[in-house]
XYZ file of C-alpha atoms in Angstrom:
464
model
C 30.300 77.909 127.141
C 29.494 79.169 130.720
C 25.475 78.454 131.237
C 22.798 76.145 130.225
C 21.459 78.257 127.765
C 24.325 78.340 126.017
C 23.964 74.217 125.429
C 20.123 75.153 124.311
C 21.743 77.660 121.532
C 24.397 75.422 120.415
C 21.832 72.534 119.829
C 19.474 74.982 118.183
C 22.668 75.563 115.615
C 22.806 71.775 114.929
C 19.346 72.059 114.534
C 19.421 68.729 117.312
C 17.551 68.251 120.370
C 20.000 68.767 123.378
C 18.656 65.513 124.383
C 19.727 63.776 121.693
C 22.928 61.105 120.851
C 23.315 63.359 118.176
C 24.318 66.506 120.959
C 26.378 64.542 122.760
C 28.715 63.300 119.742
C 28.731 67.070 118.716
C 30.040 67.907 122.547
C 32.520 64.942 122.323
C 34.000 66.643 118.820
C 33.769 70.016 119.866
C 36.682 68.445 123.007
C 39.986 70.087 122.698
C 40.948 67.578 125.548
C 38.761 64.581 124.203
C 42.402 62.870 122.612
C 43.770 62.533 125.827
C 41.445 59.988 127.209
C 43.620 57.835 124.775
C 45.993 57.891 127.033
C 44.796 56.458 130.269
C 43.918 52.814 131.080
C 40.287 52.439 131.585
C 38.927 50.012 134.006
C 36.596 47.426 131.864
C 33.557 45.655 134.026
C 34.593 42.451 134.072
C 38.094 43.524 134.968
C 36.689 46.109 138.060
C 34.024 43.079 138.907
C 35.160 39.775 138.414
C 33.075 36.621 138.608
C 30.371 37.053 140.961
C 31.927 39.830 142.764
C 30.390 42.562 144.571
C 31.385 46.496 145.119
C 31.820 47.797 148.726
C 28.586 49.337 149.424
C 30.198 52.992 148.937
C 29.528 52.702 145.263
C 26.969 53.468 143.218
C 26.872 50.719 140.714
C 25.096 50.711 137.118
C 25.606 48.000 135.063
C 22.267 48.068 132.711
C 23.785 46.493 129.418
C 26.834 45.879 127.711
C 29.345 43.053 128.801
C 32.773 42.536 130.428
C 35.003 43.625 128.013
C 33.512 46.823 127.464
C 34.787 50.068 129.469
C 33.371 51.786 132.845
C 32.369 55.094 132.895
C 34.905 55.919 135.793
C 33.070 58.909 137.804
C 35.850 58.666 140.885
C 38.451 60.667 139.892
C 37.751 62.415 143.046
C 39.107 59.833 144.997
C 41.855 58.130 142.722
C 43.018 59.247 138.875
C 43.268 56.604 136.452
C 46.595 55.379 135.125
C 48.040 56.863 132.414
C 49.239 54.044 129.818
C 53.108 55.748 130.248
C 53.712 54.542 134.026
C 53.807 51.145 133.491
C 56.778 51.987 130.824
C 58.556 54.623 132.925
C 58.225 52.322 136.510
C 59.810 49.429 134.079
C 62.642 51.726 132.602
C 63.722 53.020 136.965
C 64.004 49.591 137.504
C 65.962 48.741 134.404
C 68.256 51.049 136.034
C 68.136 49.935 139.223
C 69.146 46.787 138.436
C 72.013 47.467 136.129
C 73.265 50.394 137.429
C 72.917 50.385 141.740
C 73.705 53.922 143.191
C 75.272 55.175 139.855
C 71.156 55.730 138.437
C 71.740 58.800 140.454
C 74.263 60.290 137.519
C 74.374 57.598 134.646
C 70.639 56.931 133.480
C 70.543 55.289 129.963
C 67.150 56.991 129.737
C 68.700 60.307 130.543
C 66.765 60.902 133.737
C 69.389 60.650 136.207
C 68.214 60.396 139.388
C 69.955 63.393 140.907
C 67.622 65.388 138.367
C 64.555 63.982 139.304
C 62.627 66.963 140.717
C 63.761 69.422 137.921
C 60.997 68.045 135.118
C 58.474 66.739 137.882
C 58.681 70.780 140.031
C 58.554 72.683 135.796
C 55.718 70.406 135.190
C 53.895 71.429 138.717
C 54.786 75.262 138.336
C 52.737 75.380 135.335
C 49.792 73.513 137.006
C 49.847 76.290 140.225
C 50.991 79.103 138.166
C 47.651 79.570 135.997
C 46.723 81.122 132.564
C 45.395 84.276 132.090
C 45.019 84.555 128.876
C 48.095 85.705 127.170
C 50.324 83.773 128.545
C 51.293 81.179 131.319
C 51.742 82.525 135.070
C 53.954 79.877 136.132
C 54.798 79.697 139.804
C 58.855 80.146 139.956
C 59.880 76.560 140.163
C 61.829 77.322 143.308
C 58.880 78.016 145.037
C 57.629 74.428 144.444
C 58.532 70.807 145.994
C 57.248 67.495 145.656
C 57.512 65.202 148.144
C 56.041 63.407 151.219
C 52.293 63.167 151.326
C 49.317 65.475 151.684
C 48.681 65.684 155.149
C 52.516 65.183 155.946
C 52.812 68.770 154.030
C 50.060 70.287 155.939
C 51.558 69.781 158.866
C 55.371 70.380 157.756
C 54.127 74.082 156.378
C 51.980 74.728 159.476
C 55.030 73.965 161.368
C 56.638 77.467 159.441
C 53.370 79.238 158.780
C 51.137 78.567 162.111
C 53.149 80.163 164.803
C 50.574 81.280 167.530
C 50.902 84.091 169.930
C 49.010 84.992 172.952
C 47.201 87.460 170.759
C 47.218 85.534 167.501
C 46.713 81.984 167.889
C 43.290 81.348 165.685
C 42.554 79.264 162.501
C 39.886 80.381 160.348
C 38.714 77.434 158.003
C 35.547 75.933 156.313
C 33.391 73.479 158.559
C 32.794 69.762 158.530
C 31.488 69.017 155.219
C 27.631 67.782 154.461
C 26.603 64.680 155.113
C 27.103 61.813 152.388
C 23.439 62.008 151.841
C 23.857 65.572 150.244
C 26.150 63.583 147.384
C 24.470 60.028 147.189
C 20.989 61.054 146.855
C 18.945 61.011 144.125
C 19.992 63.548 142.266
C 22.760 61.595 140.937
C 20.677 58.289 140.894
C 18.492 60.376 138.385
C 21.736 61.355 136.827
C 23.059 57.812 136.109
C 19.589 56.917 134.717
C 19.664 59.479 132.540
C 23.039 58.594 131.319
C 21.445 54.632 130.540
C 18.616 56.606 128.933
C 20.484 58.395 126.670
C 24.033 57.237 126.038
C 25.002 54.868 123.107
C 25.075 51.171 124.049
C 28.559 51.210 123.376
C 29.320 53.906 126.210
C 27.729 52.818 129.313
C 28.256 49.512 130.216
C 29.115 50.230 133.653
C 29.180 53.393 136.295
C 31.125 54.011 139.420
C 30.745 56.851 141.427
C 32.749 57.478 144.298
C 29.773 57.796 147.374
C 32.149 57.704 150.677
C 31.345 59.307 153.296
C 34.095 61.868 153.921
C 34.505 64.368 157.106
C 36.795 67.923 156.633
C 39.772 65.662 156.608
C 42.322 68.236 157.035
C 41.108 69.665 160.308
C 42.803 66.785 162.289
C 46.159 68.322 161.067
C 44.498 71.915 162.679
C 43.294 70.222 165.650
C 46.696 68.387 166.518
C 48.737 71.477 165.625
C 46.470 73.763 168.173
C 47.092 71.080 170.648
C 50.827 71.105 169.970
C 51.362 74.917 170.628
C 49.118 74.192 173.693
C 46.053 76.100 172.726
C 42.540 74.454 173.242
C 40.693 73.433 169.064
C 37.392 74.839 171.023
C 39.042 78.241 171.349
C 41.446 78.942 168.501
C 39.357 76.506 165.772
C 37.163 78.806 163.625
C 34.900 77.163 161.718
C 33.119 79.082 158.698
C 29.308 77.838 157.968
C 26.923 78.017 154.568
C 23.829 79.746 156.282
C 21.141 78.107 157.196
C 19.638 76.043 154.128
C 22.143 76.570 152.039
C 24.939 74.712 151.202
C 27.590 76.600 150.011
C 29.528 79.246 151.819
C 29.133 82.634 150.657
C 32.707 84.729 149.981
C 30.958 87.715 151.880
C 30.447 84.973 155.009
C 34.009 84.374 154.910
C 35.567 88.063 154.775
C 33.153 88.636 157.844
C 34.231 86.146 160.015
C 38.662 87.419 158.414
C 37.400 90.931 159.378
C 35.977 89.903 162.716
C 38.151 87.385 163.575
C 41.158 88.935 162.109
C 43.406 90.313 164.530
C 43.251 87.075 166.951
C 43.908 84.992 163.563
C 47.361 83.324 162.712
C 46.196 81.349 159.639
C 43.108 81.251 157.036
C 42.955 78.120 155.676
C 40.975 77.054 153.150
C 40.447 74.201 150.643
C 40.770 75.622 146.826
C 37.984 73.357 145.924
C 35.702 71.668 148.255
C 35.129 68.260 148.063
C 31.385 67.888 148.517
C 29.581 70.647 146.930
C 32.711 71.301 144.194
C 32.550 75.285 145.422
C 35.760 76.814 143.690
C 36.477 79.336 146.192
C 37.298 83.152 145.647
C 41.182 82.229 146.734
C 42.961 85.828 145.403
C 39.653 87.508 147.216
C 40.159 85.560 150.615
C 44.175 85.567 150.383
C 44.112 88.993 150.361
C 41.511 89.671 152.864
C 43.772 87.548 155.506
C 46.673 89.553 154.492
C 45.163 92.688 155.362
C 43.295 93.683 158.832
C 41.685 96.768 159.637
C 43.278 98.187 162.896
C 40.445 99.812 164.921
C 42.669 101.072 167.468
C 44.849 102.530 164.906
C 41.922 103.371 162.225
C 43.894 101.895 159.612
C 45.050 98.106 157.399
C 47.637 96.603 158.682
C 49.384 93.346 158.006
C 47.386 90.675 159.042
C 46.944 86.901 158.942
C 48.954 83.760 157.402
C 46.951 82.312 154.275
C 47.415 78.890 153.394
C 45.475 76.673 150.339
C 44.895 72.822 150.537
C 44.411 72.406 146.853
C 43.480 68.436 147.022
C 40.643 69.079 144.304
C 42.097 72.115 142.718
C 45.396 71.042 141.066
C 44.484 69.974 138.249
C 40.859 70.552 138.127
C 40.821 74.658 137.991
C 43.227 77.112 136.801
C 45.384 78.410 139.806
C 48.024 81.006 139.959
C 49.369 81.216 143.579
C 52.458 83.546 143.147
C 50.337 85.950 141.478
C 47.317 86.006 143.927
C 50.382 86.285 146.742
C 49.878 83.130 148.706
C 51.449 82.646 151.294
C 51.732 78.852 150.837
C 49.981 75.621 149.199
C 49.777 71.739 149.514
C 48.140 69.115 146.906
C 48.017 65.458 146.385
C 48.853 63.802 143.299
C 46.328 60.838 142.627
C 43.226 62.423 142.384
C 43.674 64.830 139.071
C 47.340 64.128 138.444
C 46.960 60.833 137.834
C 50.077 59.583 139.608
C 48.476 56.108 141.624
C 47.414 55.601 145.065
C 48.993 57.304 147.769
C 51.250 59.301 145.071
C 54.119 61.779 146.171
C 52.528 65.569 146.824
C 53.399 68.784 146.974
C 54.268 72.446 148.327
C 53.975 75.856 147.291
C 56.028 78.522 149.651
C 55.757 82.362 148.232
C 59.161 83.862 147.116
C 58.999 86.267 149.291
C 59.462 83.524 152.634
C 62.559 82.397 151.054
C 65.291 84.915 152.523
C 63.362 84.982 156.099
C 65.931 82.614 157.853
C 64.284 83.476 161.226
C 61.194 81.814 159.822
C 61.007 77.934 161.736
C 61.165 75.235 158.826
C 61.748 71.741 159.007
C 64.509 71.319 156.644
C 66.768 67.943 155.554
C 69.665 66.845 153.424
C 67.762 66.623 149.764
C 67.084 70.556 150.153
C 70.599 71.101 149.833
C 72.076 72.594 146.778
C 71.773 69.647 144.613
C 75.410 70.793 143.466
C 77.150 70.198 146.990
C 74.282 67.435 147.733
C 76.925 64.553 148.143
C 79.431 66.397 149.520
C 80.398 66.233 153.383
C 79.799 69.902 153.646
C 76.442 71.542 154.993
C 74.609 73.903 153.077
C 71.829 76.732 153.534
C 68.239 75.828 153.322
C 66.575 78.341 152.036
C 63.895 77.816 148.586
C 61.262 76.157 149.408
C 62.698 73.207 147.305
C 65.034 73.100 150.844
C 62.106 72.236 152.852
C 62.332 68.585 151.054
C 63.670 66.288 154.118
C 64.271 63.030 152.294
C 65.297 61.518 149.454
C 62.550 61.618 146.760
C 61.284 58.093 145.580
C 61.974 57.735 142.109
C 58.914 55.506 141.725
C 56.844 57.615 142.616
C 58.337 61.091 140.993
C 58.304 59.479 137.752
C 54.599 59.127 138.147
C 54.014 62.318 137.579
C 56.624 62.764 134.553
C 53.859 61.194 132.255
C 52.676 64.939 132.621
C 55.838 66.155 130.868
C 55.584 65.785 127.492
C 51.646 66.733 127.302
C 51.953 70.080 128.853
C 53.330 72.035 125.682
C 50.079 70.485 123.883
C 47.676 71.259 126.376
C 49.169 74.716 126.850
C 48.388 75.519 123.297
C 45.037 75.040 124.238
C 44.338 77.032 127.195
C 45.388 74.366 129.550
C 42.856 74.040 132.039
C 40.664 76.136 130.374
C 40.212 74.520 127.667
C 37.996 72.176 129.661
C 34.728 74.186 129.334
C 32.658 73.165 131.850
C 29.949 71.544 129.325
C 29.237 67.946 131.880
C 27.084 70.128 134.651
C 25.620 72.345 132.207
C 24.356 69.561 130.237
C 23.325 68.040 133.282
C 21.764 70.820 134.729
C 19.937 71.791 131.571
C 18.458 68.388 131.253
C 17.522 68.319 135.401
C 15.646 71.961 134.760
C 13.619 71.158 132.033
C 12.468 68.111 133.526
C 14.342 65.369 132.392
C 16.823 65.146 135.220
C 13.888 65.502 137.984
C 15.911 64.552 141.486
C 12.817 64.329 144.074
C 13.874 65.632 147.232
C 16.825 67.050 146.414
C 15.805 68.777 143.206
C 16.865 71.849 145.270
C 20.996 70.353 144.881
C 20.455 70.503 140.706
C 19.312 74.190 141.144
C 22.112 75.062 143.392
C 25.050 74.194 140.853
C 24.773 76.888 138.008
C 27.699 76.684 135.985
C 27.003 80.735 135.187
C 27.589 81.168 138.974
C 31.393 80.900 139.699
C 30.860 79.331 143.149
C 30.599 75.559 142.365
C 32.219 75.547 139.096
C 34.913 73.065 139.811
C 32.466 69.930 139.700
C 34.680 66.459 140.230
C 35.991 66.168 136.512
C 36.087 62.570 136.031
C-alpha cells in the first residue's frame, strides 16, 4: 500500500467499511510482521499505573475501559523500545557465566558466546539494519565499517572529532533547525486520534494509551555547538541552520541543496538526522549525501570535492530501510533503545565508509578493544585502522547482548522484505479516516493533511 486510497480499495474488496472492526482485523492478518509482537513484553495498566498512581504530565493518558490486567497500547517507541521476552534469558545466562567462570567468559562460554566474540553477531546483525534492501537482495554495510559501543551523543562527538576538521575557509555545519514546538505533536490531532482508537477498537485492545508528548529541542546540536567552540570558531558564525518555509513544517530537499550549494564551499560537515523526530520527515539522505560531496567551483567553473556528510540515524535504524555504503556516506551514529529494542540508555553505534579506513592521516580517537581481536591480549600494539578500531573500551556484555535478541529473527524478517515489509498502513488509515471526517483535528486539521503517506517526505511516522 502507499496512499489512502489504496485502504478505500482494499475495504471495497472485503466489501467492509474502512471504518469498521472488521478492516482492522483484515489489516492485522494481512501483517507479515504482526507474529513478532509475540515476542516483546507489553506493559499491562495496572502494571504501568499502580494503585492510585499518576503519569508525569508528558503523557497522554487514555484509559476508557478495560482493567489492569489487560495490555497498553504502547505509542512511545520513540522514546524507549519495549523489551523483547529474550533479554531477561540472555542477561541471566552472562551472569551465569560471570559467576562461574570470572575472566575465562572471555574464551570459555557454556552458551558459546564467548566474550571475546561479542561484537561479531551484534556488528552482522547491525550491517544488515544500515545496509538496506533493494529489492533483490540485501545491501549490507561491510561489517568492518560498523561498531557498537558507547552512547549516542558520545559517537557524535567521537566521529566529529575525525570528520569535523575546520579550516579558515571551511569551518561551517549545515544542519536542520530546532525542532517545532511540543504543541505541533500534543495537539489535537492526536487527541482526536486516541478517541478514535476508543471509538473503534475492540474492547479487548484498548484498555490503555501512552503516547510519548515531551517536549524535545534538536538535541544533537549541543554536540555541534561544543565542537565549534572546541576548534575555536563562534556557533553564530559556522552553525547553519536549515528552516521549513514559512507555514510549513517540513523542510523541503530543494531548501536544503540551496543552502549545500550556497553554503558549500565554507562547509566542513552536512549533518542531518535520517528521520526527524517531530514531524517523522524521512529525509532524501543519498540526494543530500551526494550534494555535500560535490560543490560547484565558480572560480574554476566546475564540481569539485566538497563537504563531510554525516547521518544521526536516532529514528531511522530500525524504522526505514537504509543503505549507507551504497548511498557513500561518509559516516553514521544511532541509538539502540528506541527501535532496537535493547533498554534504556542501550549501547549505540557507528558507521565509517570503507573508503576512510586506509587514511591514517585522518585524526581518530582510537583504544585498546579496536585492536586486532587476534593480538587483543597480547603486550604488543597494533594498527587502528576499520572503523571497528575506533571502539576505545571494552564493550559491556550486558548491554551487547541486548541487541543479540535481533540475531536469530533477521533471516525471518529478511525473507520478508525486512523493513519493508512494514507497509506503512497506521498513517494511511489514520489519515483516511481524519480526511473524510472522522478524524476531524480542529486547529490543527492542517498537521493530518500534511502527512500523506503517497508523499515520501514524512513517511517514517514513529512505528510503535
Amino acid at each position: 500500500m502507499s496512499s489512502p486510497h489504496q485502504i478505500d480499495l482494499l475495504a471495497q474488496e472485503a466489501a467492509v467499511d474502512f471504518r469498521s472492526k472488521e478492516f482492522a482485523a483484515l489489516l492485522d492478518s494481512r501483517d507479515e510482521l504482526a507474529h513478532l509482537r509475540h515476542e516483546f513484553c507489553i506493559p499491562r495498566r495496572g502494571e504501568v499505573l499502580g494503585e492510585g498512581a499518576q503519569l508525569p504530565v508528558h503523557y497522554f493518558v487514555s484509559s476508557v475501559r478495560g482493567d489492569a490486567d489487560e495490555p497498553c497500547i504502547y505509542m512511545c517507541a520513540n522514546s524507549l523500545g519495549l523489551m523483547p521476552k529474550r533479554t531477561r534469558r540472555l542477561i541471566m545466562e552472562e551472569l551465569d557465566i560471570w559467576a562461574k567462570k570470572g575472566v575465562e567468559g572471555h574464551w570459555n562460554h557454556d552458551y558459546k558466546r564467548p566474550w571475546v566474540n561479542i561484537n561479531e553477531t551484534v556488528v552482522d546483525v547491525s550491517a544488515d539494519l544500515v545496509g538496506g534492501w533493494n529489492g533483490a537482495h540485501i545491501l549490507c554495510a561491510h561489517p568492518s565499517e560498523v561498531a557498537i559501543m558507547n552512547t549516542l551523543t558520545g559517537n557524535l562527538h567521537t566521529l566529529m572529532a575525525s570528520f569535523y576538521v575546520p579550516t579558515s575557509e571551511r569551518y561551517k555545519i549545515i544542519c536542520e533547525a530546532k525542532a517545532f514546538s511540543s504543541d505541533h505533536v500534543g495537539g489535537g490531532f492526536f487527541f482526536r486520534f486516541l478517541c478514535y482508537l476508543t471509538t473503534h477498537s475492540q474492547p479487548s485492545r484498548l484498555m490503555f494509551t501512552l503516547f510519548d508528548l515531551r517536549p524535545r529541542t534538536f538535541l544533537s546540536q549541543y554536540a555541534f555547538e561544543s565542537q565549534i567552540k572546541w576548534h575555536g570558531y563562534k556557533p553564530a558564525d559556522a552553525l547553519v541552520l536549515v528552516s521549513p518555509r514559512e507555514g510549513e513544517k517540513h523542510l523541503r530537499t530543494d531548501d536544503i541543496l540551496e543552502v549545500i550549494r550556497r553554503e558549500g564551499s565554507n562547509t566542513a560537515l552536512v549533518i542531518f538526522s535520517g528521520v526527524q523526530f517531530y514531524t517523522g520527515q524521512w529525509f532524501e539522505m543519498e540526494t543530500i549525501t551526494k550534494a555535500g560531496h560535490k560543490q560547484f567551483d565558480l572560480d574554476l567553473r566546475r564540481l569539485k570535492q566538497g563537504c563531510m556528510v554525516g547521518w544521526d540515524l536516532a529514528h531511522a535504524v530500525g524504522n526505514v530501510p537504509i543503505r549507507l555504503h551504497d548511498w557513500d556516506v561518509d559516516f553514521a551514529c544511532w541509538c539502540s533503545y528506541k527501535y532496537l529494542n535493547a533498554g534504556p540508555g542501550g549501547i549505540a553505534g557507528i558507521f565509517v565508509h570503507e573508503r576512510h579506513a586506509t587514511d591514517y592521516e585522518r585524526p581518530r580517537f582510537v583504544g585498546w578493544w579496536g585492536n586486532d581481536k587476534n593480538t587483543r591480549f597480547q603486550m604488543n600494539k597494533g594498527k587502528c585502522i576499520q572503523s571497528s578500531h575506533q571502539t576505545t573500551l571494552t564493550p559491556s556484555t550486558h548491554h551487547k547482548r541486548n541487541l543479540h535478541h535481533f540475531s536469530p529473527r533477521i533471516p525471518t524478517v529478511r525473507g520478508r522484505r525486512w523493513l519493508h515489509a512494514f507497509e506503512p498502513v497506521g498513517p494511511q488509515y489514520c489519515l483516511s479516516a481524519g480526511l473524510t471526517g472522522d478524524l476531524r483535528a480542529g486547529d490543527n486539521a492542517t498537521l493530518a493533511r500534511q502527512i500523506p503517506p503517497t508523499d515520501r517526505l514524512p513517511r517514517a511516522a514513529a512505528r510503535c
